[in-house]
Coordinates of C-alpha atoms in Angstrom, one line a residue:
X232 CA -70.5 27.1 -4.4
X233 CA -67.3 27.7 -2.3
X234 CA -66.1 25.0 0.0
X235 CA -66.4 27.5 3.0
X236 CA -70.1 27.5 2.5
X237 CA -70.2 23.8 3.2
X238 CA -68.2 24.3 6.4
X239 CA -71.1 26.6 7.5
X240 CA -73.4 23.8 6.6
X241 CA -71.5 21.5 9.0
X242 CA -72.1 24.0 11.9
X243 CA -75.7 24.2 10.9
X244 CA -76.0 20.4 11.0
X245 CA -74.8 20.3 14.6
X246 CA -77.1 23.0 15.8
X247 CA -80.0 21.5 13.9
X248 CA -79.5 18.1 15.6
X249 CA -79.6 19.8 19.0
X250 CA -82.8 21.8 18.2
X251 CA -84.8 19.0 16.6
X252 CA -83.7 15.7 18.2
X253 CA -85.7 16.3 21.4
X254 CA -88.9 15.9 19.5
X255 CA -88.3 12.2 19.0
X256 CA -87.4 11.8 22.7
X257 CA -90.2 13.6 24.5
X258 CA -91.7 10.5 25.9
X259 CA -88.3 9.3 27.2
X260 CA -87.6 12.6 28.9
X261 CA -91.1 12.8 30.4
X262 CA -90.6 9.4 31.9
X263 CA -87.2 10.2 33.3
X264 CA -88.3 13.4 35.1
X265 CA -92.0 12.3 35.7
X266 CA -93.5 15.3 33.8
X267 CA -96.2 15.4 31.2
X268 CA -95.6 15.2 27.4
X269 CA -96.7 18.8 27.2
X270 CA -94.2 19.8 29.9
X271 CA -91.5 18.0 28.0
X272 CA -92.6 19.9 24.9
X273 CA -91.7 23.1 26.7
X274 CA -88.0 22.1 26.3
X275 CA -88.6 23.1 22.7
X276 CA -90.2 26.4 23.7
X277 CA -87.4 27.1 26.2
X278 CA -84.7 26.5 23.6
X279 CA -86.6 28.7 21.1
X280 CA -86.9 31.6 23.7
X281 CA -83.1 31.1 24.4
X282 CA -82.5 31.8 20.7
X283 CA -84.8 34.9 20.9
X284 CA -82.9 36.3 23.9
X285 CA -79.4 35.3 22.8
X286 CA -79.5 36.4 19.2
X287 CA -79.6 40.2 19.6
X288 CA -77.4 40.2 22.7
X289 CA -74.5 38.0 21.4
X290 CA -74.7 39.7 17.9
X291 CA -74.4 43.1 19.5
X292 CA -71.6 42.0 21.8
X293 CA -69.6 40.4 19.0
X294 CA -70.3 43.0 16.3
X295 CA -66.6 44.2 16.2
X296 CA -65.1 40.7 16.3
X297 CA -64.0 38.9 13.1
X298 CA -66.8 36.8 11.8
X299 CA -64.8 33.6 11.9
X300 CA -63.9 34.2 15.5
X301 CA -67.6 34.7 16.3
X302 CA -68.6 31.4 14.6
X303 CA -65.9 29.5 16.5
X304 CA -66.9 31.0 19.9
X305 CA -70.5 30.1 19.2
X306 CA -69.6 26.5 18.5
X307 CA -67.8 26.3 21.8
X308 CA -70.9 27.5 23.6
X309 CA -73.0 25.0 21.7
X310 CA -70.6 22.1 22.6
X311 CA -70.5 22.9 26.3
X312 CA -74.3 23.4 26.4
X313 CA -74.9 19.9 25.0
X314 CA -72.5 18.4 27.5
X315 CA -74.5 20.1 30.2
X316 CA -77.8 18.6 28.8
X317 CA -76.3 15.1 29.0
X318 CA -75.3 15.6 32.6
X319 CA -78.5 17.4 33.8
X320 CA -79.9 15.7 36.9
X321 CA -83.3 17.4 36.9
X322 CA -85.9 18.8 34.4
X323 CA -85.1 22.4 35.5
X324 CA -81.4 22.0 34.9
X325 CA -82.0 20.3 31.6
X326 CA -84.2 23.4 30.6
X327 CA -81.4 25.7 31.7
X328 CA -78.8 23.8 29.7
X329 CA -81.1 23.9 26.6
X330 CA -81.4 27.6 27.0
X331 CA -77.6 28.0 27.3
X332 CA -77.1 25.9 24.1
X333 CA -79.7 28.0 22.3
X334 CA -77.8 31.2 22.9
X335 CA -75.4 30.2 20.2
X336 CA -78.1 29.4 17.7
X337 CA -79.5 32.7 16.5
X338 CA -76.1 34.5 16.1
X339 CA -74.5 31.5 14.4
X340 CA -77.2 31.5 11.7
X341 CA -77.3 35.3 11.6
X342 CA -73.6 35.7 11.1
X343 CA -73.4 32.6 9.0
X344 CA -76.0 33.9 6.6
X345 CA -74.0 37.1 6.1
X346 CA -70.8 35.1 5.5
X347 CA -72.7 32.8 3.1
X348 CA -74.0 35.7 1.0
X349 CA -70.6 37.3 0.9
X350 CA -69.1 34.2 -0.7
X351 CA -71.4 34.3 -3.8
X352 CA -72.6 36.6 -6.6
X353 CA -75.7 38.8 -5.9
X354 CA -78.0 36.5 -7.9
X355 CA -77.0 33.4 -5.8
X356 CA -77.5 34.9 -2.3
X357 CA -80.8 33.1 -1.5
X358 CA -79.4 29.8 -2.8
X359 CA -76.3 30.3 -0.6
X360 CA -78.5 30.8 2.4
X361 CA -80.5 27.7 1.4
X362 CA -77.2 25.6 1.2
X363 CA -76.2 26.7 4.7
X364 CA -79.6 25.8 6.0
X365 CA -79.3 22.4 4.3
X366 CA -77.3 21.6 7.4
X367 CA -80.6 21.8 9.3
X368 CA -82.3 19.5 6.8
X369 CA -79.4 17.0 6.8
X370 CA -79.6 17.1 10.6
X371 CA -83.2 15.9 10.2
X372 CA -82.4 13.2 7.7
X373 CA -79.4 11.7 9.5
X374 CA -78.9 13.3 12.9
X375 CA -82.5 13.3 14.3
X376 CA -83.5 9.8 13.3
X377 CA -80.2 8.4 14.5
X378 CA -80.4 10.5 17.7
X379 CA -83.9 9.3 18.3
X380 CA -82.9 5.6 17.9
X381 CA -79.8 6.1 20.1
X382 CA -81.9 7.7 22.8
X383 CA -84.5 4.9 22.6
X384 CA -81.9 2.2 22.8
X385 CA -79.4 3.7 25.3
X386 CA -81.2 6.6 27.0
X387 CA -81.7 10.2 25.9
X388 CA -78.5 11.3 27.6
X389 CA -76.5 9.2 25.1
X390 CA -78.0 11.3 22.3
X391 CA -76.7 14.6 23.9
X392 CA -73.3 13.1 24.3
X393 CA -73.3 12.2 20.7
X394 CA -74.3 15.8 19.8
X395 CA -71.5 17.1 21.9
X396 CA -69.1 15.1 19.7
X397 CA -70.8 16.5 16.6
X398 CA -70.1 20.0 18.0
X399 CA -66.4 19.3 18.4
X400 CA -66.2 18.0 14.8
X401 CA -68.1 21.0 13.5
X402 CA -65.8 23.4 15.4
X403 CA -62.8 21.8 13.7
X404 CA -64.3 21.9 10.2
X405 CA -65.2 25.6 10.6
X406 CA -61.7 26.4 11.9
X407 CA -60.1 24.6 8.9
X408 CA -62.3 25.9 6.0
X409 CA -64.0 29.2 6.7
X410 CA -61.7 32.0 5.6
X411 CA -60.5 34.7 7.8
X412 CA -62.2 38.1 7.3
X413 CA -60.5 40.0 4.4
X414 CA -62.0 43.3 5.6
X415 CA -62.2 44.8 9.0
X416 CA -65.4 44.0 10.9
X417 CA -68.3 46.4 10.0
X418 CA -68.5 49.5 12.2
X419 CA -71.6 48.9 14.2
X420 CA -73.7 51.3 16.2
X421 CA -76.1 49.0 17.9
X422 CA -78.5 51.9 18.8
X423 CA -78.7 52.9 15.1
X424 CA -79.1 49.3 14.1
X425 CA -82.0 48.7 16.5
X426 CA -83.6 51.9 15.3
X427 CA -83.4 50.6 11.8
X428 CA -84.8 47.3 12.8
X429 CA -87.7 49.0 14.6
X430 CA -89.1 50.3 11.3
X431 CA -92.6 49.0 10.4
X432 CA -91.6 47.0 7.3
X433 CA -88.9 45.1 9.2
X434 CA -91.2 44.4 12.2
X435 CA -93.9 43.1 9.8
X436 CA -91.3 41.0 8.1
X437 CA -90.3 39.5 11.4
X438 CA -93.9 38.9 12.4
X439 CA -94.4 37.0 9.1
X440 CA -91.6 34.7 10.0
X441 CA -93.0 34.1 13.5
X442 CA -96.5 33.1 12.3
X443 CA -95.2 31.2 9.3
X444 CA -92.9 28.9 11.2
X445 CA -95.2 28.5 14.2
X446 CA -97.4 26.3 12.1
X447 CA -94.6 23.9 11.3
X448 CA -93.6 23.5 15.0
X449 CA -97.1 23.2 16.4
X450 CA -97.2 19.8 14.6
X451 CA -93.5 18.8 14.5
X452 CA -93.0 19.2 18.3
X453 CA -95.5 16.5 19.0
X454 CA -94.9 14.3 15.9
X455 CA -93.9 11.3 18.0
X456 CA -97.1 11.0 20.0
X457 CA -99.2 11.9 16.9
X458 CA -97.6 9.0 15.0
X459 CA -97.9 6.5 17.8
X460 CA -101.1 7.5 19.6
X461 CA -103.2 8.8 16.7
X462 CA -101.9 7.1 13.5
X463 CA -101.3 3.8 15.4
X464 CA -97.7 3.3 14.4
X465 CA -95.1 1.7 16.6
X466 CA -92.4 3.6 18.4
X467 CA -89.8 1.9 16.2
X468 CA -91.4 3.6 13.1
X469 CA -90.7 7.2 14.5
X470 CA -87.0 7.3 13.5
X471 CA -87.6 6.2 9.8
X472 CA -90.5 8.6 9.5
X473 CA -88.3 11.4 10.8
X474 CA -85.9 10.4 8.0
X475 CA -88.7 11.0 5.5
X476 CA -89.4 14.3 7.1
X477 CA -85.8 15.3 6.6
X478 CA -86.0 14.4 2.9
X479 CA -88.9 16.8 2.6
X480 CA -86.9 19.5 4.3
X481 CA -84.1 19.2 1.7
X482 CA -86.5 19.4 -1.2
X483 CA -88.4 22.3 0.2
X484 CA -85.3 24.2 1.3
X485 CA -83.5 24.1 -2.0
X486 CA -86.8 24.7 -4.0
X487 CA -87.6 27.7 -1.8
X488 CA -84.1 29.1 -2.3
X489 CA -84.1 28.8 -6.1
X490 CA -87.6 30.3 -6.4
X491 CA -86.8 33.2 -4.0
X492 CA -83.7 34.1 -6.1
X493 CA -86.1 34.9 -9.0
X494 CA -89.5 35.7 -7.5
X495 CA -89.1 36.7 -3.8
X496 CA -92.6 38.1 -2.9
X497 CA -94.5 35.5 -4.9
X498 CA -92.4 32.8 -3.2
X499 CA -93.2 34.1 0.3
X500 CA -96.9 34.2 -0.5
X501 CA -97.0 30.8 -2.3
X502 CA -95.0 29.0 0.3
X503 CA -97.4 30.1 3.0
X504 CA -100.5 29.1 1.0
X505 CA -99.0 25.6 0.4
X506 CA -98.1 25.2 4.1
X507 CA -101.6 26.1 5.2
X508 CA -103.2 23.6 2.7
X509 CA -100.8 20.8 3.8
X510 CA -101.6 21.4 7.5
X511 CA -105.4 21.5 6.8
X512 CA -105.3 18.2 4.9
X513 CA -103.0 16.7 7.5
X514 CA -105.9 16.9 10.0
X515 CA -107.6 14.1 8.0
X516 CA -104.4 12.2 7.1
X517 CA -103.0 11.5 10.6
X518 CA -105.6 8.8 11.4
X519 CA -104.0 6.5 8.8
X520 CA -100.4 5.3 9.1
X521 CA -99.6 5.5 5.4
X522 CA -101.3 8.8 4.8
X523 CA -99.7 10.3 8.0
X524 CA -96.3 9.3 6.7
X525 CA -96.9 10.9 3.4
X526 CA -98.0 14.1 5.0
X527 CA -94.9 14.2 7.3
X528 CA -92.9 14.4 4.1
X529 CA -95.2 17.1 2.7
X530 CA -95.0 19.1 6.0
X531 CA -91.2 19.0 5.7
X532 CA -91.3 20.2 2.1
X533 CA -93.8 23.0 2.7
X534 CA -92.3 24.1 6.0
X535 CA -88.7 24.6 4.9
X536 CA -89.7 26.0 1.5
X537 CA -90.5 29.1 3.6
X538 CA -87.1 29.5 5.1
X539 CA -84.9 31.1 2.4
X540 CA -87.6 33.5 1.1
X541 CA -88.5 34.6 4.7
X542 CA -84.8 35.2 5.4
X543 CA -84.3 37.2 2.3
X544 CA -87.6 39.1 2.8
X545 CA -86.4 40.4 6.1
X546 CA -82.8 41.2 5.0
X547 CA -84.2 43.2 2.1
X548 CA -86.5 45.2 4.3
X549 CA -83.8 45.8 6.9
X550 CA -81.9 48.3 4.8
X551 CA -79.9 50.5 7.0
X552 CA -79.4 48.0 9.8
X553 CA -76.3 45.9 10.4
X554 CA -76.8 42.8 8.3
X555 CA -75.6 40.5 11.1
X556 CA -78.2 41.9 13.5
X557 CA -81.0 41.8 10.9
X558 CA -80.2 38.2 10.0
X559 CA -79.9 37.2 13.7
X560 CA -83.2 38.8 14.6
X561 CA -84.9 36.9 11.8
X562 CA -83.5 33.6 13.1
X563 CA -84.8 34.7 16.5
X564 CA -88.2 35.2 14.9
X565 CA -88.1 31.7 13.4
X566 CA -87.5 30.4 16.9
X567 CA -90.1 32.6 18.5
X568 CA -92.4 30.9 16.0
X569 CA -91.1 27.5 17.2
X570 CA -91.9 28.5 20.8
X571 CA -95.4 29.7 19.8
X572 CA -96.1 26.6 17.8
X573 CA -94.9 24.3 20.6
X574 CA -97.0 26.2 23.2
X575 CA -100.1 26.1 20.9
X576 CA -99.7 22.4 20.4
X577 CA -99.3 21.7 24.1
X578 CA -102.3 23.9 24.9
X579 CA -104.3 22.0 22.3
X580 CA -103.4 18.8 24.1
X581 CA -104.0 20.0 27.7
X582 CA -106.9 22.3 27.3
X583 CA -108.4 21.6 23.8
X584 CA -109.5 18.7 21.7
X585 CA -106.2 16.9 21.9
X586 CA -103.5 15.5 19.5
X587 CA -105.9 15.0 16.6
X588 CA -106.7 18.8 16.4
X589 CA -103.1 20.0 16.4
X590 CA -102.7 20.3 12.5
X591 CA -105.9 22.2 12.3
X592 CA -104.8 24.7 15.0
X593 CA -101.4 24.9 13.2
X594 CA -103.0 25.8 9.9
X595 CA -104.2 29.1 11.4
X596 CA -100.5 30.2 11.8
X597 CA -99.5 30.4 8.1
X598 CA -102.9 32.0 7.4
X599 CA -102.0 34.7 9.9
X600 CA -98.6 35.1 8.2
X601 CA -100.4 35.6 4.9
X602 CA -102.6 38.3 6.4
X603 CA -99.4 40.1 7.7
X604 CA -97.7 39.8 4.2
X605 CA -100.7 41.4 2.4
X606 CA -101.1 44.1 5.0
X607 CA -97.4 44.9 4.7
X608 CA -97.5 45.1 0.9
X609 CA -100.6 47.3 1.1
X610 CA -98.8 49.7 3.5
X611 CA -95.7 49.7 1.2
X612 CA -97.9 50.7 -1.8
X613 CA -99.4 53.5 0.3
X614 CA -96.0 54.7 1.4
X615 CA -94.8 54.7 -2.3
X616 CA -97.9 56.6 -3.4
X617 CA -97.5 59.2 -0.7
X618 CA -93.8 59.6 -1.5
X619 CA -94.6 60.1 -5.2
X620 CA -97.3 62.6 -4.4
X621 CA -94.9 64.5 -2.1
X622 CA -91.9 64.5 -4.4
X623 CA -93.7 65.0 -7.7
X624 CA -94.8 68.7 -7.3
X625 CA -91.3 69.6 -6.2
X626 CA -89.9 68.3 -9.4
X627 CA -92.2 70.4 -11.6
X628 CA -91.0 73.8 -13.0

């Protein structure tokens, strides 16, 4: 794999730390601003909705820019946003700073996915995407546990200052190693691109992504209180267990990429089935510390095994749209799933049976994704049959 691909991984690492580290610091943030844990959890939803809003807008505005310039500009936004998080004097301004930071997220991964696939042969594209997304998994193995420990020891603001430094380093690495565009930026008609993205197969692909990833974040958003208040583990154990979760992310991400290169549709279906089973069994496991720890690893593995196949699933179905926009919108769909999952978990705490039921509620999400996949495939077969019936007679003498 080209060295430039690992420079993209460095950027993904920085963005991944920002997105995920707040999960381990929910209790500290809620104490600082005197809000509930569920309200602190909305910082994840706010970030995710910032990705949803920012991805199509920034992708359209930067469509004619060289892709390396876009990546560098996004890392500047990311770095300034994290500095604003560290300085935020109130919950509302922290939310606003999180949303600002999130604007860089979707377009970075969208443009980065296109750059990554352009660096490798056709039969390695899903693996290239998986390697770039490995930055997210490394963020969970190294960045999130360290950031959680740092925030618990020196206050959560210290964590965001550390992430600001990570952003500066990632900016330098991308500037040094990602090559300049050899060709002119793609001619983009954003109206035509949006029309192509509004086709039924693409929308169902995006909906699959939303439901599939919502199940992961319904649990992961509240992993710290689940481990401490349900499994009975100490706060000091949260960081090491997040390290275990990150190990599962790497295994699942690379496995999902390799399988999707060869068997895309079966991998999309199989990864959703496995995720639903893991979440269902996790409902029983979270009452025991050892079992809960094991299922945190399995959740990471099953959750991120869905990422490369879902990204390729949407890119293949978005034929005719600008690839950067298609990729960015799917990243937005991942984050809309994050927001949905965080909201569902918070609602389960505030209005439902509480923390113990979150994995069971989360299980419904990948089941919904499976229903969308099978519906989409059935409609595809009907379209193909109708096309054959229409074209067939015209070909006869």
